[in-house]
Amino acid sequence: MFTMTKEVILTGVRSNDQPTLGNYLGAFLPMVELQRKFAGAYQVNMFVPDLHSLTTPVDHGGLYANTVMSLKYYAAAGLDWRNQDTFIYRQSFIPAHSELAWILDCFTYFGEMRRMTQFKEKAGDGEENVSVGLLNYPVLMAADILLYGARWVPVGDDQRQHLEIARNIALRMNRKFGDELFTVPETWSKQLAFAGRTEGVRIRSLSSPDKKMSKSVQDPRGTILLSDHPDTAAKKVLGATTDSLGRISFDWQRQPGVTNLLQILALLQGKPQGEINADWLDKPSYGELKQAVAKALSEFLEDFQAKLRGVDEAALLDGLKTSEKAMNQIAGGTLLRVQTAVGLRPRR
Ligand code: ATP
Ligand code: MG
């Protein structure tokens, strides 16, 4: 019987499409860095949220292969999945995720879900034709977190509101059923401090830097896929949209294109943002900045893709089975506690 004794750090990237540089810098890399920093002290859950993949149109024929591919991406990003405190799993292989999501749904308000910025952005003017799953996915995400009592959830800035929803649901149910029901995930500011950052990571599209880089949005010039040929990726950077101010400063409001490049450079080089900003401050040449980012990016992709080719898929799938067994036990235990609290199971 597996029991959890350590605090949990948890994150995942849905497997609907090919992962982007945004996913790498906003989710894979922070998780791997936390794993390295806190090895032994925390439990790490890095799962594939395959159920989340169904919220937007997806190629169903390719979905399962993408799920396995996602796990390989985690390994290539440096996740030490063999570590005894690390668990990799597929969400749909742990039925408690869907079951808890339903219960949480009934403690979540329609109004709070439809106000979510990401829902409004993704639904656009077509609210009549978007799936209820898209409206509802933050509740499933809350279940993903609460099932394992995860306090630490390293996600990109776009998931900030959804993390807050997970906190609100947990607090609301704890008020009703007692504080021992759920471990409440930490606030956004504590998450940032834990990850050693002052602001969330939000990689923008290279062609429209007012928008975030997303894997499900058709924006080939603005999106770097982790599978892009390094030369193709470099060309996209060289063609990135900037502005006509003719100076380089870290300023999301006035210079989002340039700021995006500065952020990508700092994260790829593993240097503090302040140091990169100081290096480039008031240099007039956007061309030089683009060259530096293009070089860092193509070197990164070459190395990443070589690591991806080297992943031992059979061993990974074997590890997955053991890990899913343990997580089914944990998730099942939480679900039973909640089922009992809400009156679906007898109280002992
Ligand atoms: P989709 O368009 O399919 O929603 P996505 O790129 O937003 O794709 P998700 O699977 O929704 O990817 O998100 C997975 C993780 O990647 C989350 O932690 C999210 O915050 C992070 N992430 C996604 N895009 C970015 C981005 N542009 N910058 C930083 N982090 C990001
Ligand atoms: Mg998303």
Tab-separated table of C-alpha atoms and ligand atoms in Angstrom:
chain	number	residue	atom	x	y	z
A	1	MET	CA	0.000	0.000	0.000
A	2	PHE	CA	1.461	3.360	-1.025
A	3	THR	CA	1.074	6.250	1.411
A	4	MET	CA	2.108	9.849	0.873
A	5	THR	CA	4.324	11.521	3.407
A	6	LYS	CA	5.756	14.465	1.478
A	7	GLU	CA	4.223	17.681	0.200
A	8	VAL	CA	3.172	17.381	-3.410
A	9	ILE	CA	4.243	19.464	-6.404
A	10	LEU	CA	1.934	18.799	-9.362
A	11	THR	CA	1.634	19.887	-12.960
A	12	GLY	CA	0.640	18.638	-16.425
A	13	VAL	CA	0.374	19.671	-20.067
A	14	ARG	CA	-2.607	18.455	-22.057
A	15	SER	CA	-1.903	16.245	-25.028
A	16	ASN	CA	-4.258	17.748	-27.628
A	17	ASP	CA	-1.545	19.106	-29.919
A	18	GLN	CA	2.201	19.391	-30.226
A	19	PRO	CA	3.765	21.143	-27.226
A	20	THR	CA	5.222	24.605	-27.743
A	21	LEU	CA	8.084	26.615	-26.347
A	22	GLY	CA	5.444	28.206	-24.068
A	23	ASN	CA	4.651	24.802	-22.566
A	24	TYR	CA	8.339	24.071	-22.123
A	25	LEU	CA	9.231	27.379	-20.460
A	26	GLY	CA	5.948	27.713	-18.530
A	27	ALA	CA	5.457	24.139	-17.334
A	28	PHE	CA	8.124	21.508	-18.194
A	29	LEU	CA	11.150	23.561	-17.203
A	30	PRO	CA	9.781	24.924	-13.893
A	31	MET	CA	8.787	21.396	-12.882
A	32	VAL	CA	12.180	19.961	-13.738
A	33	GLU	CA	13.924	22.818	-11.916
A	34	LEU	CA	11.787	22.253	-8.830
A	35	GLN	CA	12.488	18.544	-8.968
A	36	ARG	CA	16.225	19.221	-9.087
A	37	LYS	CA	16.072	21.825	-6.347
A	38	PHE	CA	13.932	19.821	-3.939
A	39	ALA	CA	14.908	16.215	-4.763
A	40	GLY	CA	14.001	13.989	-1.847
A	41	ALA	CA	12.030	16.636	0.043
A	42	TYR	CA	8.838	16.675	-2.067
A	43	GLN	CA	6.698	14.305	-4.068
A	44	VAL	CA	6.494	15.253	-7.736
A	45	ASN	CA	3.354	14.444	-9.780
A	46	MET	CA	3.779	15.147	-13.480
A	47	PHE	CA	0.752	13.794	-15.297
A	48	VAL	CA	-0.762	13.893	-18.758
A	49	PRO	CA	-4.205	15.528	-18.522
A	50	ASP	CA	-5.600	13.547	-21.437
A	51	LEU	CA	-9.235	14.228	-20.482
A	52	HIS	CA	-8.546	17.939	-20.804
A	53	SER	CA	-7.543	17.282	-24.412
A	54	LEU	CA	-11.197	16.765	-25.343
A	55	THR	CA	-12.360	20.268	-24.412
A	56	THR	CA	-11.371	21.744	-27.790
A	57	PRO	CA	-11.501	20.015	-31.222
A	58	VAL	CA	-8.811	17.338	-31.389
A	59	ASP	CA	-7.631	14.623	-33.782
A	60	HIS	CA	-9.059	11.644	-31.887
A	61	GLY	CA	-7.118	9.175	-34.034
A	62	GLY	CA	-3.831	10.697	-32.916
A	63	LEU	CA	-4.712	11.501	-29.314
A	64	TYR	CA	-3.405	8.360	-27.637
A	65	ALA	CA	-0.086	8.551	-29.482
A	66	ASN	CA	0.159	12.190	-28.382
A	67	THR	CA	-0.390	11.167	-24.774
A	68	VAL	CA	2.549	8.765	-24.882
A	69	MET	CA	4.549	11.399	-26.737
A	70	SER	CA	3.852	13.891	-23.929
A	71	LEU	CA	5.455	11.537	-21.435
A	72	LYS	CA	8.498	11.306	-23.668
A	73	TYR	CA	8.618	15.096	-23.784
A	74	TYR	CA	8.651	15.208	-19.971
A	75	ALA	CA	11.568	12.793	-19.941
A	76	ALA	CA	13.422	14.756	-22.638
A	77	ALA	CA	12.899	17.956	-20.654
A	78	GLY	CA	14.893	16.311	-17.881
A	79	LEU	CA	12.192	14.969	-15.585
A	80	ASP	CA	13.773	12.168	-13.576
A	81	TRP	CA	10.730	9.887	-13.745
A	82	ARG	CA	12.639	6.982	-12.208
A	83	ASN	CA	13.019	8.922	-8.950
A	84	GLN	CA	11.084	7.155	-6.184
A	85	ASP	CA	9.240	10.337	-5.197
A	86	THR	CA	8.175	11.114	-8.763
A	87	PHE	CA	4.929	9.895	-10.308
A	88	ILE	CA	3.958	10.055	-13.958
A	89	TYR	CA	0.424	9.085	-14.947
A	90	ARG	CA	-2.364	9.478	-17.448
A	91	GLN	CA	-5.357	11.256	-15.989
A	92	SER	CA	-7.978	9.043	-17.658
A	93	PHE	CA	-6.343	5.932	-16.190
A	94	ILE	CA	-7.291	7.198	-12.723
A	95	PRO	CA	-11.107	7.303	-12.744
A	96	ALA	CA	-11.253	9.310	-9.500
A	97	HIS	CA	-10.412	12.466	-11.504
A	98	SER	CA	-13.726	12.357	-13.366
A	99	GLU	CA	-15.696	11.261	-10.338
A	100	LEU	CA	-14.370	13.994	-8.078
A	101	ALA	CA	-14.844	16.570	-10.848
A	102	TRP	CA	-18.575	15.815	-10.889
A	103	ILE	CA	-18.895	16.318	-7.149
A	104	LEU	CA	-16.891	19.553	-7.289
A	105	ASP	CA	-19.093	20.732	-10.184
A	106	CYS	CA	-22.008	20.716	-7.826
A	107	PHE	CA	-20.157	23.093	-5.477
A	108	THR	CA	-19.051	25.474	-8.240
A	109	TYR	CA	-21.129	28.351	-9.585
A	110	PHE	CA	-21.970	28.796	-13.232
A	111	GLY	CA	-21.293	32.526	-12.871
A	112	GLU	CA	-17.744	32.045	-11.638
A	113	MET	CA	-16.922	29.681	-14.500
A	114	ARG	CA	-18.272	31.823	-17.288
A	115	ARG	CA	-16.248	34.786	-16.017
A	116	MET	CA	-12.951	32.949	-16.569
A	117	THR	CA	-10.808	34.974	-18.958
A	118	GLN	CA	-9.542	31.930	-20.784
A	119	PHE	CA	-13.071	30.654	-21.394
A	120	LYS	CA	-14.126	34.025	-22.758
A	121	GLU	CA	-11.065	34.155	-25.001
A	122	LYS	CA	-11.408	30.622	-26.312
A	123	ALA	CA	-15.182	30.764	-26.727
A	124	GLY	CA	-14.952	34.129	-28.477
A	125	ASP	CA	-18.275	35.033	-30.071
A	126	GLY	CA	-19.224	31.392	-30.466
A	127	GLU	CA	-20.423	30.584	-26.945
A	128	GLU	CA	-23.339	28.613	-28.424
A	129	ASN	CA	-20.979	26.139	-30.068
A	130	VAL	CA	-18.259	25.534	-27.500
A	131	SER	CA	-18.318	22.399	-25.387
A	132	VAL	CA	-19.484	22.469	-21.802
A	133	GLY	CA	-16.143	20.756	-21.173
A	134	LEU	CA	-14.333	23.965	-22.084
A	135	LEU	CA	-16.413	25.940	-19.590
A	136	ASN	CA	-15.945	23.286	-16.988
A	137	TYR	CA	-12.332	22.231	-17.319
A	138	PRO	CA	-11.043	24.353	-14.419
A	139	VAL	CA	-13.217	22.158	-12.153
A	140	LEU	CA	-11.559	19.025	-13.518
A	141	MET	CA	-8.255	20.807	-12.947
A	142	ALA	CA	-9.298	21.451	-9.345
A	143	ALA	CA	-9.965	17.706	-8.989
A	144	ASP	CA	-6.519	16.961	-10.480
A	145	ILE	CA	-4.919	19.068	-7.747
A	146	LEU	CA	-7.134	18.253	-4.761
A	147	LEU	CA	-7.061	14.461	-5.218
A	148	TYR	CA	-3.376	14.438	-4.286
A	149	GLY	CA	-3.483	17.283	-1.778
A	150	ALA	CA	-0.996	19.202	-3.917
A	151	ARG	CA	0.076	22.480	-2.329
A	152	TRP	CA	2.443	23.445	-5.115
A	153	VAL	CA	1.240	23.773	-8.704
A	154	PRO	CA	3.792	25.307	-11.080
A	155	VAL	CA	1.781	26.551	-14.070
A	156	GLY	CA	2.072	29.423	-16.524
A	157	ASP	CA	0.478	32.784	-15.899
A	158	ASP	CA	-2.541	31.811	-18.064
A	159	GLN	CA	-3.581	29.272	-15.409
A	160	ARG	CA	-3.525	31.702	-12.505
A	161	GLN	CA	-7.315	32.179	-12.398
A	162	HIS	CA	-7.866	28.437	-12.589
A	163	LEU	CA	-5.555	27.832	-9.668
A	164	GLU	CA	-7.566	30.405	-7.727
A	165	ILE	CA	-10.780	28.562	-8.609
A	166	ALA	CA	-9.267	25.342	-7.241
A	167	ARG	CA	-8.443	27.166	-4.003
A	168	ASN	CA	-11.927	28.643	-3.777
A	169	ILE	CA	-13.650	25.308	-4.298
A	170	ALA	CA	-11.447	23.661	-1.664
A	171	LEU	CA	-12.018	26.469	0.850
A	172	ARG	CA	-15.770	26.468	0.185
A	173	MET	CA	-16.073	22.717	0.723
A	174	ASN	CA	-13.789	22.784	3.761
A	175	ARG	CA	-16.038	25.433	5.323
A	176	LYS	CA	-19.019	23.166	4.796
A	177	PHE	CA	-17.506	19.775	5.602
A	178	GLY	CA	-14.513	20.508	7.818
A	179	ASP	CA	-10.944	21.629	7.248
A	180	GLU	CA	-9.575	18.136	6.982
A	181	LEU	CA	-11.445	17.496	3.714
A	182	PHE	CA	-8.969	19.118	1.326
A	183	THR	CA	-5.420	20.417	1.465
A	184	VAL	CA	-5.761	23.887	-0.065
A	185	PRO	CA	-3.213	24.739	-2.774
A	186	GLU	CA	-1.086	27.794	-1.947
A	187	THR	CA	-1.834	31.303	-3.236
A	188	TRP	CA	-0.395	32.518	-6.536
A	189	SER	CA	2.164	34.723	-4.812
A	190	LYS	CA	3.416	31.797	-2.731
A	191	GLN	CA	3.574	29.640	-5.866
A	192	LEU	CA	5.766	32.263	-7.516
A	193	ALA	CA	8.038	32.534	-4.493
A	194	PHE	CA	8.307	28.734	-4.340
A	195	ALA	CA	9.344	28.643	-7.991
A	196	GLY	CA	11.839	31.447	-7.312
A	197	ARG	CA	10.113	33.958	-9.620
A	198	THR	CA	8.770	37.460	-9.285
A	199	GLU	CA	6.238	37.127	-12.110
A	200	GLY	CA	4.531	34.268	-13.924
A	201	VAL	CA	5.877	32.963	-17.218
A	202	ARG	CA	3.770	34.040	-20.204
A	203	ILE	CA	5.394	33.406	-23.546
A	204	ARG	CA	3.673	35.417	-26.274
A	205	SER	CA	3.168	34.612	-29.927
A	206	LEU	CA	6.158	35.816	-31.958
A	207	SER	CA	3.885	37.249	-34.650
A	208	SER	CA	1.185	38.738	-32.369
A	209	PRO	CA	2.901	39.469	-29.057
A	210	ASP	CA	-0.346	40.708	-27.548
A	211	LYS	CA	-1.478	37.041	-27.505
A	212	LYS	CA	-0.060	34.051	-25.667
A	213	MET	CA	1.711	31.297	-27.572
A	214	SER	CA	-0.743	28.353	-27.617
A	215	LYS	CA	-0.503	24.905	-29.074
A	216	SER	CA	-4.142	24.796	-30.213
A	217	VAL	CA	-4.141	28.156	-32.028
A	218	GLN	CA	-3.249	28.160	-35.725
A	219	ASP	CA	-0.379	30.635	-35.727
A	220	PRO	CA	2.553	28.880	-37.411
A	221	ARG	CA	4.728	31.994	-37.691
A	222	GLY	CA	4.192	32.971	-34.087
A	223	THR	CA	4.425	29.536	-32.464
A	224	ILE	CA	7.594	27.565	-31.798
A	225	LEU	CA	6.857	23.852	-31.581
A	226	LEU	CA	9.310	21.704	-29.670
A	227	SER	CA	9.378	19.547	-32.801
A	228	ASP	CA	10.291	22.464	-35.115
A	229	HIS	CA	13.529	22.105	-37.022
A	230	PRO	CA	16.062	24.363	-35.246
A	231	ASP	CA	16.596	26.398	-38.452
A	232	THR	CA	12.859	26.912	-38.931
A	233	ALA	CA	12.545	28.050	-35.320
A	234	ALA	CA	15.460	30.472	-35.739
A	235	LYS	CA	13.786	31.977	-38.827
A	236	LYS	CA	10.555	32.514	-36.889
A	237	VAL	CA	12.507	34.439	-34.257
A	238	LEU	CA	14.255	36.563	-36.873
A	239	GLY	CA	10.826	37.428	-38.302
A	240	ALA	CA	9.281	38.209	-34.883
A	241	THR	CA	7.075	41.296	-34.597
A	242	THR	CA	8.668	44.078	-32.556
A	243	ASP	CA	7.866	47.819	-32.604
A	244	SER	CA	9.244	51.097	-33.887
A	245	LEU	CA	10.522	52.561	-30.619
A	246	GLY	CA	14.132	51.676	-31.455
A	247	ARG	CA	15.197	50.769	-27.904
A	248	ILE	CA	15.206	47.660	-25.802
A	249	SER	CA	13.412	47.645	-22.476
A	250	PHE	CA	11.448	45.065	-20.523
A	251	ASP	CA	7.980	46.557	-20.805
A	252	TRP	CA	4.969	44.306	-21.548
A	253	GLN	CA	2.714	47.299	-22.166
A	254	ARG	CA	4.728	49.260	-24.681
A	255	GLN	CA	7.154	46.687	-26.057
A	256	PRO	CA	5.510	43.249	-25.816
A	257	GLY	CA	7.448	41.776	-28.753
A	258	VAL	CA	10.851	42.844	-27.434
A	259	THR	CA	9.904	41.895	-23.874
A	260	ASN	CA	8.831	38.451	-25.064
A	261	LEU	CA	12.263	37.963	-26.652
A	262	LEU	CA	14.027	39.112	-23.474
A	263	GLN	CA	11.949	36.664	-21.426
A	264	ILE	CA	12.670	33.758	-23.785
A	265	LEU	CA	16.389	34.550	-23.732
A	266	ALA	CA	16.582	34.695	-19.936
A	267	LEU	CA	14.712	31.409	-19.505
A	268	LEU	CA	16.687	29.569	-22.194
A	269	GLN	CA	19.991	30.764	-20.781
A	270	GLY	CA	18.910	30.106	-17.189
A	271	LYS	CA	19.832	33.667	-16.187
A	272	PRO	CA	17.897	36.105	-13.989
A	273	GLN	CA	15.598	38.342	-16.036
A	274	GLY	CA	17.166	41.450	-14.494
A	275	GLU	CA	20.616	40.464	-15.717
A	276	ILE	CA	19.419	39.922	-19.311
A	277	ASN	CA	17.456	43.173	-19.258
A	278	ALA	CA	20.525	45.069	-18.040
A	279	ASP	CA	22.701	43.494	-20.751
A	280	TRP	CA	20.347	44.683	-23.479
A	281	LEU	CA	19.087	47.914	-21.958
A	282	ASP	CA	18.807	50.679	-24.525
A	283	LYS	CA	20.770	48.829	-27.169
A	284	PRO	CA	19.292	50.108	-30.420
A	285	SER	CA	19.487	46.933	-32.507
A	286	TYR	CA	16.484	44.620	-32.482
A	287	GLY	CA	18.372	42.542	-35.066
A	288	GLU	CA	21.109	41.672	-32.581
A	289	LEU	CA	18.585	40.671	-29.941
A	290	LYS	CA	16.764	38.464	-32.439
A	291	GLN	CA	20.062	36.859	-33.494
A	292	ALA	CA	20.907	36.074	-29.865
A	293	VAL	CA	17.480	34.545	-29.210
A	294	ALA	CA	17.533	32.594	-32.489
A	295	LYS	CA	20.932	31.124	-31.592
A	296	ALA	CA	19.916	30.185	-28.040
A	297	LEU	CA	16.687	28.659	-29.326
A	298	SER	CA	18.173	26.585	-32.127
A	299	GLU	CA	20.866	25.226	-29.783
A	300	PHE	CA	18.225	24.375	-27.220
A	301	LEU	CA	16.020	22.586	-29.780
A	302	GLU	CA	18.901	20.576	-31.182
A	303	ASP	CA	19.796	19.341	-27.718
A	304	PHE	CA	16.158	18.728	-26.693
A	305	GLN	CA	15.345	16.771	-29.837
A	306	ALA	CA	18.447	14.597	-29.406
A	307	LYS	CA	17.308	13.813	-25.859
A	308	LEU	CA	13.810	13.002	-27.137
A	309	ARG	CA	15.222	10.470	-29.589
A	310	GLY	CA	17.130	8.863	-26.715
A	311	VAL	CA	14.118	8.279	-24.434
A	312	ASP	CA	13.582	4.586	-23.650
A	313	GLU	CA	9.843	4.317	-24.367
A	314	ALA	CA	9.430	0.743	-23.147
A	315	ALA	CA	10.989	1.552	-19.771
A	316	LEU	CA	8.873	4.684	-19.508
A	317	LEU	CA	5.636	2.748	-20.120
A	318	ASP	CA	6.680	0.204	-17.519
A	319	GLY	CA	7.319	2.949	-14.964
A	320	LEU	CA	3.949	4.425	-15.835
A	321	LYS	CA	2.103	1.279	-14.758
A	322	THR	CA	3.700	1.169	-11.304
A	323	SER	CA	3.133	4.842	-10.838
A	324	GLU	CA	-0.528	4.717	-11.903
A	325	LYS	CA	-1.185	1.923	-9.439
A	326	ALA	CA	0.132	4.027	-6.557
A	327	MET	CA	-1.744	7.142	-7.671
A	328	ASN	CA	-5.006	5.196	-8.044
A	329	GLN	CA	-4.685	4.305	-4.365
A	330	ILE	CA	-4.083	7.880	-3.286
A	331	ALA	CA	-6.784	9.360	-5.498
A	332	GLY	CA	-9.252	6.630	-4.499
A	333	GLY	CA	-8.644	7.429	-0.826
A	334	THR	CA	-9.388	11.131	-1.308
A	335	LEU	CA	-12.468	10.368	-3.383
A	336	LEU	CA	-13.851	8.087	-0.679
A	337	ARG	CA	-13.288	10.811	1.941
A	338	VAL	CA	-15.239	13.287	-0.204
A	339	GLN	CA	-17.973	10.786	-1.068
A	340	THR	CA	-18.406	10.143	2.651
A	341	ALA	CA	-18.464	13.856	3.500
A	342	VAL	CA	-21.166	14.642	0.935
A	343	GLY	CA	-23.280	11.654	1.972
A	344	LEU	CA	-22.682	9.226	-0.891
A	345	ARG	CA	-21.014	6.660	1.393
A	346	PRO	CA	-21.920	5.637	4.944
A	347	ARG	CA	-20.133	7.397	7.805
A	348	ARG	CA	-18.256	5.054	10.033
B	1	ATP	P1	-3.979	24.975	-25.571
B	1	ATP	O1	-3.952	26.045	-26.579
B	1	ATP	O2	-4.257	23.633	-26.131
B	1	ATP	O3	-4.774	25.284	-24.345
B	1	ATP	P2	-1.596	25.514	-24.139
B	1	ATP	O4	-0.351	25.817	-24.878
B	1	ATP	O5	-2.322	26.630	-23.462
B	1	ATP	O6	-2.499	24.783	-25.149
B	1	ATP	P3	-2.048	23.759	-21.868
B	1	ATP	O7	-1.973	22.278	-22.004
B	1	ATP	O8	-3.379	24.429	-21.759
B	1	ATP	O9	-1.251	24.373	-23.105
B	1	ATP	O10	-1.160	24.216	-20.665
B	1	ATP	C1	-0.131	23.421	-20.116
B	1	ATP	C2	0.814	24.216	-19.288
B	1	ATP	O11	1.596	25.059	-20.141
B	1	ATP	C3	0.170	25.134	-18.256
B	1	ATP	O12	0.959	25.126	-17.091
B	1	ATP	C4	0.231	26.472	-18.910
B	1	ATP	O13	0.228	27.507	-17.970
B	1	ATP	C5	1.553	26.384	-19.649
B	1	ATP	N1	1.569	27.298	-20.787
B	1	ATP	C6	0.842	27.183	-21.917
B	1	ATP	N2	1.104	28.198	-22.760
B	1	ATP	C7	2.023	28.987	-22.126
B	1	ATP	C8	2.685	30.192	-22.477
B	1	ATP	N3	2.465	30.791	-23.639
B	1	ATP	N4	3.582	30.716	-21.592
B	1	ATP	C9	3.801	30.105	-20.406
B	1	ATP	N5	3.203	28.969	-20.020
B	1	ATP	C10	2.320	28.404	-20.861
B	2	MG	MG	-4.245	26.165	-22.460
